[in-house]
Structures are given as structure tokens and as C-alpha cells.
Coordinates of C-alpha atoms in Angstrom, one line a residue:
M1 CA 18.1 62.6 -1.8
F2 CA 21.7 62.1 -0.7
L3 CA 22.8 63.5 -4.1
V4 CA 20.5 66.5 -3.5
L5 CA 22.2 67.1 -0.2
L6 CA 25.6 66.9 -1.8
G7 CA 24.5 69.2 -4.6
S8 CA 23.1 71.7 -2.1
A9 CA 26.5 71.8 -0.3
A10 CA 28.3 72.3 -3.6
T11 CA 26.1 75.2 -4.7
T12 CA 26.5 76.7 -1.2
V13 CA 30.3 76.9 -1.8
A14 CA 29.7 78.4 -5.2
A15 CA 27.3 81.0 -3.8
V16 CA 29.8 82.0 -1.2
A17 CA 32.6 82.3 -3.8
D18 CA 30.4 84.2 -6.3
P19 CA 27.2 85.5 -4.7
G20 CA 24.4 86.5 -7.0
V21 CA 20.6 86.4 -7.1
F22 CA 20.5 83.3 -9.4
T23 CA 23.2 81.4 -7.5
I24 CA 21.8 82.2 -4.0
S25 CA 18.2 81.4 -5.2
I26 CA 19.2 78.0 -6.7
T27 CA 21.1 77.1 -3.5
A28 CA 18.2 78.1 -1.2
W29 CA 15.7 76.0 -3.2
L30 CA 18.0 73.0 -3.3
W31 CA 18.3 73.0 0.4
L32 CA 14.5 73.3 0.6
T33 CA 14.2 70.3 -1.7
A34 CA 16.3 68.3 0.8
V35 CA 14.1 69.5 3.6
F36 CA 10.9 68.7 1.8
G37 CA 12.3 65.3 1.0
N38 CA 12.6 64.5 4.7
L39 CA 9.3 66.3 5.5
A40 CA 7.1 63.6 3.9
E41 CA 8.6 60.8 6.0
A42 CA 8.6 63.0 9.2
V43 CA 4.9 63.7 8.8
A44 CA 4.1 60.0 8.3
E45 CA 6.2 59.0 11.3
G46 CA 4.7 61.8 13.4
R47 CA 1.3 60.4 12.9
G48 CA 2.5 57.0 14.0
K49 CA 4.2 58.5 17.1
A50 CA 1.0 60.3 18.1
Q51 CA -0.8 56.9 18.0
A52 CA 2.0 55.3 19.9
A53 CA 1.7 58.0 22.6
S54 CA -2.0 57.2 23.0
L55 CA -1.1 53.5 23.4
R56 CA 1.5 54.4 26.0
A57 CA -1.2 56.2 28.0
T58 CA -3.0 52.9 28.4
R59 CA 0.0 51.3 30.0
T60 CA 0.0 51.5 33.8
D61 CA 2.4 50.3 36.5
T62 CA 0.5 47.2 37.5
V63 CA 1.0 45.1 40.5
A64 CA 0.5 41.4 39.8
R65 CA -0.9 38.8 42.3
L66 CA 1.5 36.0 41.7
L67 CA 0.1 32.5 42.4
A68 CA 2.4 30.0 44.0
D69 CA 2.2 26.2 43.5
D70 CA 0.8 25.8 47.0
G71 CA -2.0 28.2 46.2
S72 CA -0.6 31.2 48.2
E73 CA -0.5 34.7 46.6
S74 CA 2.1 37.4 46.7
E75 CA 2.2 40.8 45.1
V76 CA 5.0 41.6 42.7
P77 CA 5.5 44.3 40.0
A78 CA 4.2 43.2 36.6
T79 CA 7.7 44.0 35.1
Q80 CA 9.1 41.1 37.2
L81 CA 6.8 38.5 35.7
E82 CA 8.3 35.7 33.7
V83 CA 6.9 33.4 31.1
G84 CA 5.0 30.6 32.8
D85 CA 4.0 32.5 35.9
R86 CA 0.4 32.3 37.0
V87 CA -1.4 35.4 38.3
V88 CA -4.8 36.0 39.8
V89 CA -7.0 38.8 38.4
E90 CA -10.4 39.7 39.8
A91 CA -13.1 42.2 38.9
G92 CA -11.8 45.7 38.7
E93 CA -8.1 44.7 38.3
V94 CA -5.9 45.2 35.3
I95 CA -4.4 42.1 33.6
P96 CA -0.6 42.5 34.2
G97 CA 0.6 40.8 31.1
D98 CA -0.2 38.8 28.0
G99 CA -1.3 35.3 28.8
D100 CA -3.9 32.5 28.6
I101 CA -6.7 31.9 31.1
V102 CA -6.1 28.5 32.7
E103 CA -8.9 28.8 35.3
G104 CA -12.2 30.7 35.3
I105 CA -14.3 32.9 33.1
A106 CA -14.6 36.6 33.1
S107 CA -15.9 39.7 31.2
V108 CA -13.0 41.8 30.0
D109 CA -12.9 45.4 28.9
E110 CA -10.5 45.6 25.9
S111 CA -11.4 49.1 24.9
A112 CA -7.8 50.3 25.7
I113 CA -6.5 48.0 22.9
T114 CA -9.4 47.7 20.4
G115 CA -11.3 50.9 21.0
E116 CA -14.5 48.9 21.3
S117 CA -16.6 49.8 24.4
A118 CA -18.5 46.4 24.5
P119 CA -16.8 43.9 26.9
V120 CA -15.9 40.4 25.7
I121 CA -16.0 37.1 27.4
R122 CA -12.8 35.2 28.0
E123 CA -12.7 31.7 29.5
A124 CA -10.2 28.9 30.1
G125 CA -9.8 26.3 27.4
G126 CA -10.8 26.7 23.7
D127 CA -9.9 29.5 21.4
R128 CA -11.2 32.4 23.6
S129 CA -8.6 32.0 26.4
A130 CA -6.0 34.6 25.3
V131 CA -5.9 37.9 27.2
T132 CA -3.9 41.1 26.6
G133 CA -1.9 43.0 29.2
G134 CA -3.3 46.4 30.0
T135 CA -7.0 45.3 29.7
R136 CA -9.3 45.2 32.7
V137 CA -11.4 42.4 34.2
L138 CA -15.0 43.5 34.8
S139 CA -16.4 40.5 36.5
D140 CA -15.5 37.2 38.2
R141 CA -12.1 35.8 38.9
I142 CA -9.5 34.3 36.5
V143 CA -6.1 32.7 36.7
V144 CA -3.8 33.7 33.9
R145 CA -0.6 32.0 32.8
V146 CA 1.9 34.6 31.5
T147 CA 3.0 33.9 27.9
A148 CA 5.2 37.1 27.2
A149 CA 8.0 38.5 29.3
A150 CA 8.1 42.2 30.3
G151 CA 8.9 44.4 27.3
E152 CA 7.7 41.8 24.9
T153 CA 4.0 42.0 25.5
F154 CA 1.5 42.6 22.7
L155 CA 1.1 46.3 23.8
D156 CA 4.9 46.8 23.7
R157 CA 5.0 45.3 20.2
M158 CA 2.1 47.5 19.2
I159 CA 3.9 50.7 20.3
A160 CA 7.1 49.6 18.4
L161 CA 5.2 48.7 15.3
V162 CA 3.1 52.0 15.3
E163 CA 6.3 54.0 15.6
G164 CA 7.7 52.3 12.6
T165 CA 10.9 51.1 14.3
S166 CA 10.2 47.5 13.2
R167 CA 9.4 48.4 9.6
R168 CA 11.6 46.9 6.9
K169 CA 11.6 47.6 3.2
T170 CA 9.5 45.2 1.2
P171 CA 10.8 43.3 -1.9
N172 CA 8.8 45.6 -4.1
E173 CA 10.1 48.7 -2.4
I174 CA 13.7 47.4 -2.6
A175 CA 13.2 46.8 -6.3
L176 CA 11.8 50.3 -6.8
S177 CA 14.8 51.7 -4.8
I178 CA 17.2 49.9 -7.1
L179 CA 15.3 51.4 -10.1
L180 CA 15.5 54.9 -8.7
A181 CA 19.2 54.4 -7.8
S182 CA 19.9 53.2 -11.4
L183 CA 18.1 56.2 -12.9
T184 CA 20.0 58.5 -10.6
L185 CA 23.4 57.0 -11.7
V186 CA 22.4 57.3 -15.3
F187 CA 21.5 60.9 -15.0
L188 CA 24.6 61.6 -12.9
A189 CA 26.7 60.1 -15.7
A190 CA 24.8 62.1 -18.3
V191 CA 25.3 65.4 -16.5
A192 CA 29.0 64.6 -15.8
T193 CA 29.7 64.1 -19.5
L194 CA 27.6 67.1 -20.4
A195 CA 30.1 69.5 -18.8
P196 CA 33.1 68.8 -21.2
M197 CA 30.7 68.6 -24.1
A198 CA 29.3 72.1 -23.2
Q199 CA 32.9 73.3 -22.9
Y200 CA 33.7 72.0 -26.4
A201 CA 30.6 73.6 -27.8
G202 CA 31.6 77.0 -26.5
A203 CA 28.8 77.1 -23.9
P204 CA 30.6 76.3 -20.6
Q205 CA 28.3 75.6 -17.7
D206 CA 29.1 76.4 -14.1
V207 CA 28.5 74.0 -11.2
V208 CA 25.3 75.6 -10.1
V209 CA 23.6 75.0 -13.4
L210 CA 24.8 71.4 -13.7
V211 CA 23.7 70.6 -10.1
A212 CA 20.3 72.2 -10.9
L213 CA 19.9 70.0 -14.0
L214 CA 20.9 66.9 -12.1
V215 CA 18.5 67.5 -9.2
C216 CA 15.6 68.2 -11.6
L217 CA 16.3 65.1 -13.7
I218 CA 16.8 62.5 -11.0
P219 CA 13.6 61.0 -9.5
T220 CA 13.6 63.2 -6.4
T221 CA 9.8 63.2 -6.1
I222 CA 9.2 59.5 -5.7
G223 CA 12.5 59.2 -3.8
A224 CA 11.3 61.7 -1.2
L225 CA 7.8 60.1 -0.9
L226 CA 8.8 56.4 -1.0
S227 CA 9.2 55.9 2.7
A228 CA 6.2 58.0 3.5
I229 CA 4.0 55.8 1.2
G230 CA 5.1 52.7 3.1
I231 CA 4.6 54.2 6.6
A232 CA 1.2 55.6 5.6
G233 CA 0.1 52.1 4.4
M234 CA 0.8 50.7 7.9
D235 CA -0.8 53.8 9.4
R236 CA -4.0 53.1 7.4
L237 CA -4.1 49.6 8.8
V238 CA -3.7 50.9 12.3
R239 CA -6.7 53.2 11.8
V240 CA -8.8 50.2 11.0
N241 CA -7.5 48.4 14.1
V242 CA -5.1 46.1 12.3
L243 CA -1.4 45.8 13.3
A244 CA 1.1 44.5 10.7
M245 CA 4.2 42.9 12.1
S246 CA 6.2 44.4 9.2
G247 CA 5.9 46.4 6.1
R248 CA 6.4 43.2 4.1
A249 CA 3.0 42.0 5.3
V250 CA 1.2 45.1 4.1
E251 CA 2.7 44.9 0.7
A252 CA 2.1 41.2 0.4
A253 CA -1.6 41.9 1.1
G254 CA -1.6 44.1 -2.1
D255 CA -0.1 41.2 -4.1
V256 CA -2.5 38.5 -2.7
S257 CA -4.2 36.5 -5.4
T258 CA -6.0 33.9 -3.2
L259 CA -8.1 34.6 -0.1
L260 CA -8.9 31.8 2.4
L261 CA -12.0 32.7 4.4
D262 CA -13.7 30.9 7.2
K263 CA -17.4 30.2 6.5
T264 CA -18.7 30.7 10.0
G265 CA -18.6 34.3 11.2
T266 CA -17.0 35.5 8.0
I267 CA -19.2 34.6 5.1
T268 CA -22.2 33.6 7.2
Y269 CA -23.5 34.9 10.5
G270 CA -22.7 31.6 12.1
N271 CA -26.0 31.1 14.0
R272 CA -28.2 28.8 12.0
Q273 CA -31.8 30.0 11.9
A274 CA -35.1 28.2 11.2
S275 CA -36.3 29.2 7.8
R276 CA -39.3 26.9 7.2
F277 CA -41.4 24.0 8.5
V278 CA -41.9 21.0 6.1
A279 CA -44.8 18.7 7.2
A280 CA -44.8 15.0 6.8
P281 CA -47.7 13.5 4.7
G282 CA -51.0 13.7 6.6
I283 CA -49.8 16.3 9.1
G284 CA -51.3 19.8 9.0
A285 CA -49.1 22.9 8.8
D286 CA -50.5 24.3 12.1
E287 CA -50.1 21.0 13.9
L288 CA -46.4 20.9 12.9
R289 CA -45.9 24.6 13.8
D290 CA -47.3 24.2 17.3
A291 CA -45.3 21.0 17.9
A292 CA -42.1 22.7 16.8
R293 CA -42.8 25.6 19.1
L294 CA -43.6 23.5 22.1
S295 CA -40.6 21.2 21.6
S296 CA -38.2 24.3 21.3
I297 CA -39.4 26.3 24.3
A298 CA -36.8 24.6 26.6
D299 CA -34.1 24.9 23.9
Q300 CA -32.1 28.1 24.7
T301 CA -29.6 27.7 21.9
P302 CA -29.8 30.3 19.0
E303 CA -31.3 27.6 16.8
G304 CA -34.0 26.7 19.4
R305 CA -35.0 30.3 19.8
S306 CA -35.2 30.8 16.1
V307 CA -37.6 27.9 15.8
V308 CA -39.9 29.6 18.4
D309 CA -39.6 33.0 16.6
L310 CA -40.5 31.3 13.2
A311 CA -43.6 29.6 14.8
L312 CA -44.8 33.0 16.3
T313 CA -44.4 34.7 12.9
Q314 CA -46.5 32.0 11.3
G315 CA -49.4 32.5 13.8
A316 CA -48.6 30.5 16.9
D317 CA -50.0 31.9 20.2
D318 CA -47.2 32.9 22.6
R319 CA -49.6 32.7 25.6
D320 CA -50.7 29.1 24.7
L321 CA -48.8 27.0 27.2
P322 CA -50.2 23.7 28.2
T323 CA -50.8 23.2 31.9
G324 CA -49.0 20.5 33.8
A325 CA -46.5 20.1 31.0
T326 CA -42.8 19.2 31.6
F327 CA -40.3 20.8 29.3
V328 CA -37.2 18.8 28.4
E329 CA -34.0 21.0 27.8
F330 CA -31.7 20.4 25.0
T331 CA -28.4 18.7 25.8
A332 CA -25.4 17.8 23.7
Q333 CA -25.8 14.2 24.9
T334 CA -29.4 13.6 23.8
R335 CA -29.3 16.1 20.9
M336 CA -33.0 16.7 21.5
S337 CA -35.3 19.0 23.3
G338 CA -39.1 18.7 23.9
V339 CA -42.1 18.6 26.1
D340 CA -44.1 15.9 28.0
L341 CA -47.8 16.9 28.1
S342 CA -50.1 16.0 31.0
D343 CA -52.1 13.6 28.8
G344 CA -49.0 11.4 28.3
T345 CA -48.1 12.8 24.9
E346 CA -44.4 13.4 24.3
V347 CA -43.0 15.7 21.6
R348 CA -39.3 15.9 20.7
K349 CA -37.2 17.9 18.2
G350 CA -33.7 17.0 17.3
A351 CA -31.3 15.4 14.9
G352 CA -32.8 12.8 12.6
S353 CA -30.8 9.9 14.0
A354 CA -31.6 10.9 17.6
I355 CA -35.4 11.1 16.8
A356 CA -35.3 7.8 15.0
A357 CA -33.6 6.2 18.0
W358 CA -36.2 7.8 20.4
L359 CA -39.1 6.6 18.3
G360 CA -37.5 3.2 17.8
A361 CA -38.2 3.3 14.1
E362 CA -36.6 4.5 10.9
Q363 CA -37.8 7.7 9.2
P364 CA -40.5 7.3 6.6
A365 CA -39.3 7.5 3.0
E366 CA -41.0 10.8 2.4
V367 CA -39.4 12.4 5.5
H368 CA -36.0 10.9 4.4
D369 CA -36.4 12.6 1.1
I370 CA -37.1 16.0 2.8
V371 CA -34.0 15.6 5.0
E372 CA -31.9 14.8 1.9
E373 CA -33.3 17.8 0.0
I374 CA -32.5 20.2 2.9
S375 CA -29.0 18.8 3.3
R376 CA -28.3 19.2 -0.4
A377 CA -29.4 22.8 -0.2
G378 CA -26.8 23.4 2.5
G379 CA -29.2 23.5 5.4
T380 CA -29.5 21.5 8.6
P381 CA -32.6 19.3 9.1
L382 CA -34.2 18.9 12.5
V383 CA -36.9 16.3 12.8
I384 CA -40.1 16.6 14.9
G385 CA -41.3 13.4 16.5
R386 CA -44.3 12.5 18.7
K387 CA -45.4 9.6 20.9
D388 CA -48.9 9.2 22.2
R389 CA -49.6 7.9 25.8
H390 CA -49.5 4.3 24.5
G391 CA -46.0 4.8 23.1
A392 CA -46.9 4.8 19.4
G393 CA -44.7 7.2 17.6
Q394 CA -44.8 9.2 14.3
V395 CA -42.7 11.8 12.6
L396 CA -44.5 15.1 12.2
G397 CA -42.1 16.9 9.9
V398 CA -38.8 18.6 9.5
I399 CA -37.4 22.0 10.4
H400 CA -35.1 23.6 7.9
L401 CA -32.2 25.4 9.7
K402 CA -30.2 27.7 7.4
D403 CA -26.8 29.3 7.9
V404 CA -27.6 32.8 6.6
V405 CA -25.0 34.4 4.2
K406 CA -24.2 38.0 5.2
A407 CA -25.6 40.7 3.1
G408 CA -23.3 42.1 0.4
M409 CA -20.8 39.3 0.5
A410 CA -21.5 38.2 -3.0
E411 CA -20.9 41.7 -4.3
R412 CA -17.6 42.0 -2.5
F413 CA -16.5 38.6 -3.8
A414 CA -17.4 39.8 -7.3
E415 CA -15.2 42.9 -6.8
L416 CA -12.3 40.7 -5.7
R417 CA -12.8 38.5 -8.7
S418 CA -12.6 41.6 -11.0
M419 CA -9.2 42.2 -9.4
G420 CA -8.0 38.7 -10.2
I421 CA -8.3 37.4 -6.7
R422 CA -9.7 33.9 -6.0
T423 CA -11.8 33.5 -2.9
V424 CA -11.8 30.1 -1.1
M425 CA -14.3 29.2 1.7
I426 CA -13.0 27.0 4.5
T427 CA -15.5 25.1 6.6
G428 CA -15.8 22.0 8.7
D429 CA -19.2 21.2 7.1
N430 CA -19.7 18.3 4.8
A431 CA -19.2 18.8 1.0
L432 CA -22.9 19.1 0.2
T433 CA -23.5 21.9 2.7
A434 CA -20.2 23.6 1.8
Q435 CA -21.1 23.5 -1.9
A436 CA -24.5 25.1 -1.3
I437 CA -23.2 27.9 0.9
A438 CA -20.3 28.5 -1.6
K439 CA -22.8 28.9 -4.5
E440 CA -25.0 31.3 -2.6
A441 CA -22.1 33.4 -1.4
G442 CA -20.4 33.5 -4.8
V443 CA -16.9 32.2 -3.8
D444 CA -14.7 30.6 -6.4
D445 CA -13.8 27.5 -4.4
F446 CA -14.4 25.8 -1.1
L447 CA -12.5 23.4 1.2
A448 CA -15.0 21.2 3.1
E449 CA -14.3 19.2 6.3
A450 CA -11.1 21.1 6.6
T451 CA -8.4 20.0 9.0
P452 CA -5.2 21.9 9.8
E453 CA -3.3 19.6 7.5
D454 CA -5.8 20.3 4.7
K455 CA -5.4 24.0 5.1
M456 CA -1.7 23.8 5.0
A457 CA -1.7 21.5 1.9
Y458 CA -4.1 23.9 0.1
I459 CA -1.9 26.9 0.9
H460 CA 1.2 25.1 -0.4
R461 CA -0.5 24.1 -3.6
E462 CA -1.5 27.7 -4.3
Q463 CA 2.0 29.0 -3.5
E464 CA 3.6 26.4 -5.8
G465 CA 1.5 27.9 -8.6
G466 CA 3.0 31.3 -7.9
R467 CA 0.1 32.7 -6.0
L468 CA 0.3 34.7 -2.7
V469 CA -2.2 33.5 -0.1
A470 CA -4.0 35.3 2.7
M471 CA -6.1 33.8 5.5
T472 CA -7.6 34.5 8.8
G473 CA -7.7 32.4 12.0
D474 CA -8.1 32.5 15.7
G475 CA -7.5 29.0 17.1
T476 CA -4.4 27.0 17.9
N477 CA -5.4 24.7 15.0
D478 CA -5.1 27.6 12.6
A479 CA -1.5 28.5 13.7
P480 CA 0.2 26.2 11.1
A481 CA -1.8 27.7 8.2
L482 CA -1.4 31.2 9.5
A483 CA 2.4 30.7 9.6
A484 CA 2.4 29.2 6.1
A485 CA 0.2 32.0 4.5
D486 CA 1.9 35.0 3.0
V487 CA -0.6 37.2 4.9
G488 CA -1.8 35.5 8.1
V489 CA -4.3 37.7 10.0
A490 CA -4.8 36.4 13.6
M491 CA -7.8 37.5 15.6
N492 CA -7.0 39.4 18.8
S493 CA -9.6 37.3 20.6
G494 CA -7.7 34.1 19.5
T495 CA -5.0 32.1 21.2
A496 CA -1.5 33.2 21.7
A497 CA -0.3 30.6 19.3
A498 CA -2.4 32.0 16.5
K499 CA -1.2 35.6 17.2
E500 CA 2.4 34.5 17.2
A501 CA 2.0 32.6 13.9
G502 CA 0.3 35.4 12.0
N503 CA 2.0 38.5 10.6
M504 CA -1.0 40.7 11.3
V505 CA -3.4 41.0 14.3
D506 CA -7.0 42.3 13.9
L507 CA -7.8 44.0 17.2
D508 CA -11.5 43.9 16.4
S509 CA -11.5 40.2 15.8
D510 CA -13.5 40.7 12.6
P511 CA -12.7 38.0 10.0
T512 CA -14.3 40.0 7.2
K513 CA -11.6 42.7 7.6
L514 CA -9.3 40.5 5.6
I515 CA -10.9 42.0 2.5
D516 CA -10.2 45.5 3.8
I517 CA -6.6 44.5 4.4
V518 CA -6.2 43.4 0.8
E519 CA -7.7 46.7 -0.4
I520 CA -5.3 48.7 1.7
G521 CA -2.3 46.7 0.4
K522 CA -3.4 47.2 -3.2
Q523 CA -3.9 50.9 -2.5
L524 CA -0.3 51.1 -1.2
L525 CA 1.0 49.5 -4.4
I526 CA -1.2 51.6 -6.7
T527 CA -0.1 54.8 -4.9
R528 CA 3.5 53.9 -5.2
G529 CA 3.1 53.1 -8.9
A530 CA 1.1 56.3 -9.6
L531 CA 3.6 58.6 -8.0
T532 CA 6.5 56.9 -9.7
T533 CA 4.8 57.4 -13.0
F534 CA 4.1 61.0 -12.2
S535 CA 7.7 61.6 -11.0
I536 CA 9.3 60.1 -14.2
A537 CA 6.9 61.9 -16.5
N538 CA 7.9 65.2 -14.8
D539 CA 11.2 65.1 -16.6
V540 CA 9.7 65.9 -19.9
A541 CA 8.8 69.5 -19.0
K542 CA 12.2 69.9 -17.2
Y543 CA 14.0 69.0 -20.4
F544 CA 12.1 71.7 -22.3
A545 CA 12.9 74.2 -19.5
I546 CA 16.6 73.6 -18.7
I547 CA 18.3 72.1 -21.9
P548 CA 17.4 75.1 -24.2
A549 CA 18.3 77.5 -21.4
M550 CA 21.8 75.9 -21.1
F551 CA 22.7 76.0 -24.8
V552 CA 20.6 78.8 -26.3
V553 CA 23.6 81.1 -26.4
A554 CA 25.8 78.7 -28.4
Y555 CA 22.9 77.4 -30.5
P556 CA 20.2 80.1 -30.9
S557 CA 18.0 77.7 -32.9
L558 CA 17.3 75.8 -29.6
D559 CA 15.0 78.7 -28.6
K560 CA 12.4 76.9 -30.7
L561 CA 12.3 74.3 -27.9
N562 CA 11.3 77.0 -25.4
V563 CA 7.7 76.1 -25.8
M564 CA 6.8 77.6 -22.5
D565 CA 8.2 80.9 -23.6
L566 CA 10.2 81.3 -20.4
A567 CA 11.7 84.7 -19.8
T568 CA 15.4 84.0 -19.5
P569 CA 17.7 81.0 -19.2
Q570 CA 18.3 81.9 -15.5
S571 CA 14.5 82.2 -14.7
A572 CA 13.9 78.9 -16.6
I573 CA 16.4 76.9 -14.6
L574 CA 15.3 78.5 -11.3
S575 CA 11.6 77.9 -12.1
A576 CA 12.3 74.2 -12.8
V577 CA 14.2 73.9 -9.5
I578 CA 11.4 75.6 -7.5
F579 CA 8.7 73.4 -9.1
N580 CA 10.8 70.3 -8.4
A581 CA 10.8 71.3 -4.7
L582 CA 7.2 72.4 -4.4
V583 CA 5.8 69.3 -6.1
I584 CA 7.1 67.1 -3.3
V585 CA 5.2 69.2 -0.7
G586 CA 2.1 69.1 -3.0
L587 CA 2.1 65.3 -3.2
I588 CA 2.6 64.6 0.5
P589 CA -1.2 64.6 1.2
L590 CA -1.7 62.1 -1.7
A591 CA 1.1 59.9 -0.4
L592 CA -0.3 59.8 3.1
R593 CA -4.0 59.4 2.0
G594 CA -3.3 57.1 -0.9
V595 CA -4.6 57.0 -4.4
R596 CA -8.3 56.3 -4.4
F597 CA -8.8 52.5 -4.6
R598 CA -11.2 51.0 -7.2
A599 CA -11.9 47.3 -7.7
A600 CA -10.5 46.7 -11.2
S601 CA -8.1 44.5 -13.1
A602 CA -4.4 45.2 -13.2
T603 CA -4.7 46.3 -16.9
S604 CA -7.4 48.9 -16.2
V605 CA -5.5 50.2 -13.1
L606 CA -2.3 50.6 -15.2
R607 CA -4.3 52.3 -18.0
R608 CA -5.8 54.7 -15.5
N609 CA -2.4 55.5 -13.9
I610 CA -0.8 56.2 -17.2
L611 CA -3.7 58.5 -18.3
V612 CA -4.1 60.4 -15.0
F613 CA -0.6 60.4 -13.5
G614 CA 1.5 59.8 -16.7
L615 CA -0.3 62.5 -18.7
G616 CA -0.7 64.6 -15.7
G617 CA 3.0 64.3 -14.9
I618 CA 3.7 65.8 -18.3
V619 CA 1.1 68.6 -18.3
V620 CA 1.3 69.8 -14.7
P621 CA 5.0 70.8 -14.8
F622 CA 4.5 72.8 -18.0
V623 CA 1.8 74.8 -16.3
G624 CA 3.6 75.0 -13.0
I625 CA 7.0 76.0 -14.3
K626 CA 5.4 78.7 -16.5
L627 CA 3.4 80.2 -13.6
I628 CA 6.6 80.2 -11.4
D629 CA 8.6 81.8 -14.2
L630 CA 6.1 84.7 -14.4
V631 CA 6.9 85.4 -10.7
V632 CA 10.6 84.7 -10.8
S633 CA 11.2 86.8 -13.9
T634 CA 10.2 89.9 -11.9
L635 CA 13.2 89.5 -9.6
P636 CA 16.2 91.7 -10.2
G637 CA 18.9 90.0 -12.3
L638 CA 16.5 87.2 -13.5
G639 CA 14.2 89.1 -15.9
S640 CA 14.7 89.7 -19.6

């Protein structure tokens, strides 16, 4: 595009020295080509600045309640906060800066950041302690330790990223830029040597014609759209509430060949649910059902509630509550819940080892086999035990808890597999459970009982084999793996350590979005490849338009190459220049929207691009230049 600018200046001088319809027209359209080349990037950046403006609107001049070591409070502007300061935030107040909750629990409105209206719970300790400056506390009181200085908060980084100021060219984009520069130099050398050859052949060419030929042959189309394609890729991520720390991360997502996905919350819903009751020998189905319901009434965990729901769907009476009964709540210490009836009977539900200890006897062989079968199937067995008033105990049966795989996951994994991407499930479950879930979900591999060291080692093994790896995480224990992965997507609800380690942040904290990120990255690469193919293919028609026009006077037989039957040499050259400028404008929407993504192998994508954009890049200019020539040839001085 710099050469286009220089060429426009040169033809301007020529037009001033020797004004004419042809010279002035060529000069005007060359300047328009330079303008259109900057228009694509300007439109893409304009969209980003509009989003940045909306983010700035969420920023307010906040007064922070600084907490001193002696417990006293003082009000200071949020801009004066330093890393390590502790601030108090109560219901209705805005959190003054990024930080971690060190005391308390609160409901926080993060709609200004994520766009989600539903508030989220944030509490001290664990992986849900991180809060973002600019969000509002809806309930309770929390103490926040500041982790980012003024000007370096998450919201500040979001604004900078959206505006594109932090965007750097990716390796693929740099390689393409080198290719385009090389082609430009080759065509520049060809046009430079063409001038003396034309002089020798008796068909001297003026500078306007040579500049027009150069601009039409160099890859101005993709050169003008290259930056816009990259910016639009980041913009598409922002629209799905994902922020990439650099353009490199977006492009790396398109080249990813291994996806590491957490089982809980990503592949499965995370809440195990009761799926069936399996009675021990000699125990009726209704007897087990009622015992399971009674022993779970005081268990308010999602698993306990699912047991009650399953019993009700199988015919239990919700109004049938025994009088004088004492319900025993579930605790992490006992790992049991249950009920003590007025006649001295006790019923308990819990882990097999806990029930065995409570009964003071080992499980019967038949029950042990049921437990093993459920475990091999990837489920969690809960045993129901009962003692009569004399203390004699027996096992009534087993409840099968199942971690439900999300609908449609197997199909999405199949699509990824068709693109040559391996999916790996990461879980803390034992190998048997992990194997069963992996088989049901359709992933290619799994990593069971995974520790931070295991995740790191797996990522390094994949990378040593030449693969690019992407993973999601939200906890401090995920930070090393997020930093090691080529694409590390941190959840906005996660810890500050996780967000600092990753190179993308998902504002919605939806782990399944990693699949969408990969698709957006691939769409960026496909779009760039498609438009590059179209740009290079365009040259074919321009050869047939300009070369015969330049030499037809010296070599009349070249008129046979005028397959488009263009009116005159001048109208042919001008038509090619006009088409070269207009095609940039015509392709801006496609560059911003991206070529439609379809899950397919690299070979089929390449074949489709060659057929659609390669063949289209040859045919479209022939049609376009001919139509423009029909109009241009009517102008005075350009017609036959």
C-alpha cells in the first residue's frame, strides 16, 4: 500500500504536467485505492473503539474505603490505591479495583463487565475470590485486597485490548506479510525492466501506464485487508465476551490441535444426579425407594435432592412423613445423612465405607458387586443401610449417582475430530470413572486424578510432538498449565493468578466456550487464506486487460488476447485500475464478518477455497472489468 501511495504521487505529477482524461482518471482512482486500503482497517478499528467507549462508560470515579492495620477506615480516591491495600466494600458500593476477597462473602453484579444480568457469589478463599474493579456489591460486606495498581486494572486492559493498541502481528501474519512484500518486489522489478523493453520494441510506455500496471499486479487487495482481518478476529472474540491479550492468541487458537477440557462443568453438568435404585437381595423395590427418600430428606446437597426427586418420580408419597422422626443432616465429616424413626429404627445413606463403619460389618458380596459395577460405569455408588431397634443392621441397596454429560457434546467433539483436533478430558476422578465419562462424551483421551504437575507434563508432551495446545482453567492450581498452553483461557470468575497466567479471559466464565474460541481462530485463518487466494487469482484477468493494451500498437497480433473485447487500450487500463480499487471495498464486509466456518479437514477447506475463491478470483475480474469498460468507454477521450 506504500507503493500505491508513491505511485499515486507520481501520477499526480504526470497529470499536472500533461493533463488529460485518461491521466487524471488513473490518478484519481489510484488515490482512491490508497484510501480504500486504509478504510478496511479504519472500519475494523472503529468498531473496536465503539466497544471501548461503552466500557469507559462503566468506569466511575470511585472512592475507596481503605482499611488500616488497626481496623480503622479512611476514604481515598480509587486511583491512589496500591497493590496490597485492603478496602472495605458493602452492599450498594462499587468495587474500587481488581483484587481478591480476603474476608466475607457477597453477591456481586458483574453486568458492566460480562453483560450478564444475574449476580454471582464471590467469597474469601478458594477459586471464587477474585473480583473486578467497576463491579457492584449487591449484598453483605467484603474486604478486598487490591492486586492491580491504578491504570493496570482488568477494565483498563480491556479498553486497551478492544481498541487494538496492544495487538501485535502473529507469526502467520508476519509470514504472509513477507510473502506479499516478496511478490511486490518481484512485480516492481518486472515493471521496471518492462519500461526499457517497451522502448526497444517501439512501444514506449509513460509513467502513468507503468504505475497502473504495477498497482494492478501487486497484491493490493489482501494487503489492504490484512490488518482488518486480524482486528476483526479479535472483535469477534469480544462479541462472544472473550478478551484476547494479543492477536497471537487468536491465531494460535486457529492452529490448535489439542484441546484440554475440564470434565466438571464443561463436559458434564457437574452435579451428580440419582439415576436408579438397585436393591440388595431380599429387599423390595418400594422398600428401598422409601428408605432412600427418608434418608435424603435432610440432605440439601444437589445429590441428596436428586435422590428425593427420583423417589417421587417412582411413586413415593411426598406427604408421607413419619411422626416423631428425627432427621440427620449430611455432613462432610460423617459422609452420611438419614433419619431416626420413633420405633427405634435408624436409616442411613452415604458412602459405602461410611455405611459399613456405621453398621459395623462389611458389605455383602452381592452389594459389593453392585458397587463395583456402578464404579466401572463411571457412576458414584451410595449405600442405604438400616438398623432395627435392637441394633441389628442390614444393607438395603445402592443408589447410582451419575454425572450427566451435556447434550450435544459428543457431536461437537466429532466435529473437532473431523478438523484434526484431539480432545482430552481432565478430571480429578479415578481412572475407571474417567474412562466411562470419556467414552460416553466421545473425547479422544483423558487424564485422570490430574494434578497441576500432571497437566503441565501432558501439555509439554503434546508440544514436543509439534502440537499447539489449548486449555481452560479458573483456579490458582491451573495457573502453571494455563501459562504453558499455547492458548490459555482463564475464567473471569477465577483467581487473579489464573487470569494473569492465561492469554485469554472468558468474561462469562463458560468453559465450553473454548470450542467457540477455536472455531473463531480457524475462521480467521480461513478468511485470510481465502482472500489471499482471491487476491492472487485476480492477476489473471488483469494480465489479459493491461498487457495487450500496452503492446497492441507495436504487436497487433496481441489483440487476440483481448478476450474481454475491451473498447480501447486506455479504457482497458482504467477499467482494471477501477476494479482493483472497488474490489477492496467490496471485500471489506467479508473481511470483517469472516468466511463462513464449517467443521472440515484442512484438505477439504483448501479444496473449497481454491474452487470458490481461486476460481472466483479468476472469473469475477473478467466480468467486473468488462462491465466497468462498458461505462468507461463512453467517456470522452476513452472510447473507440
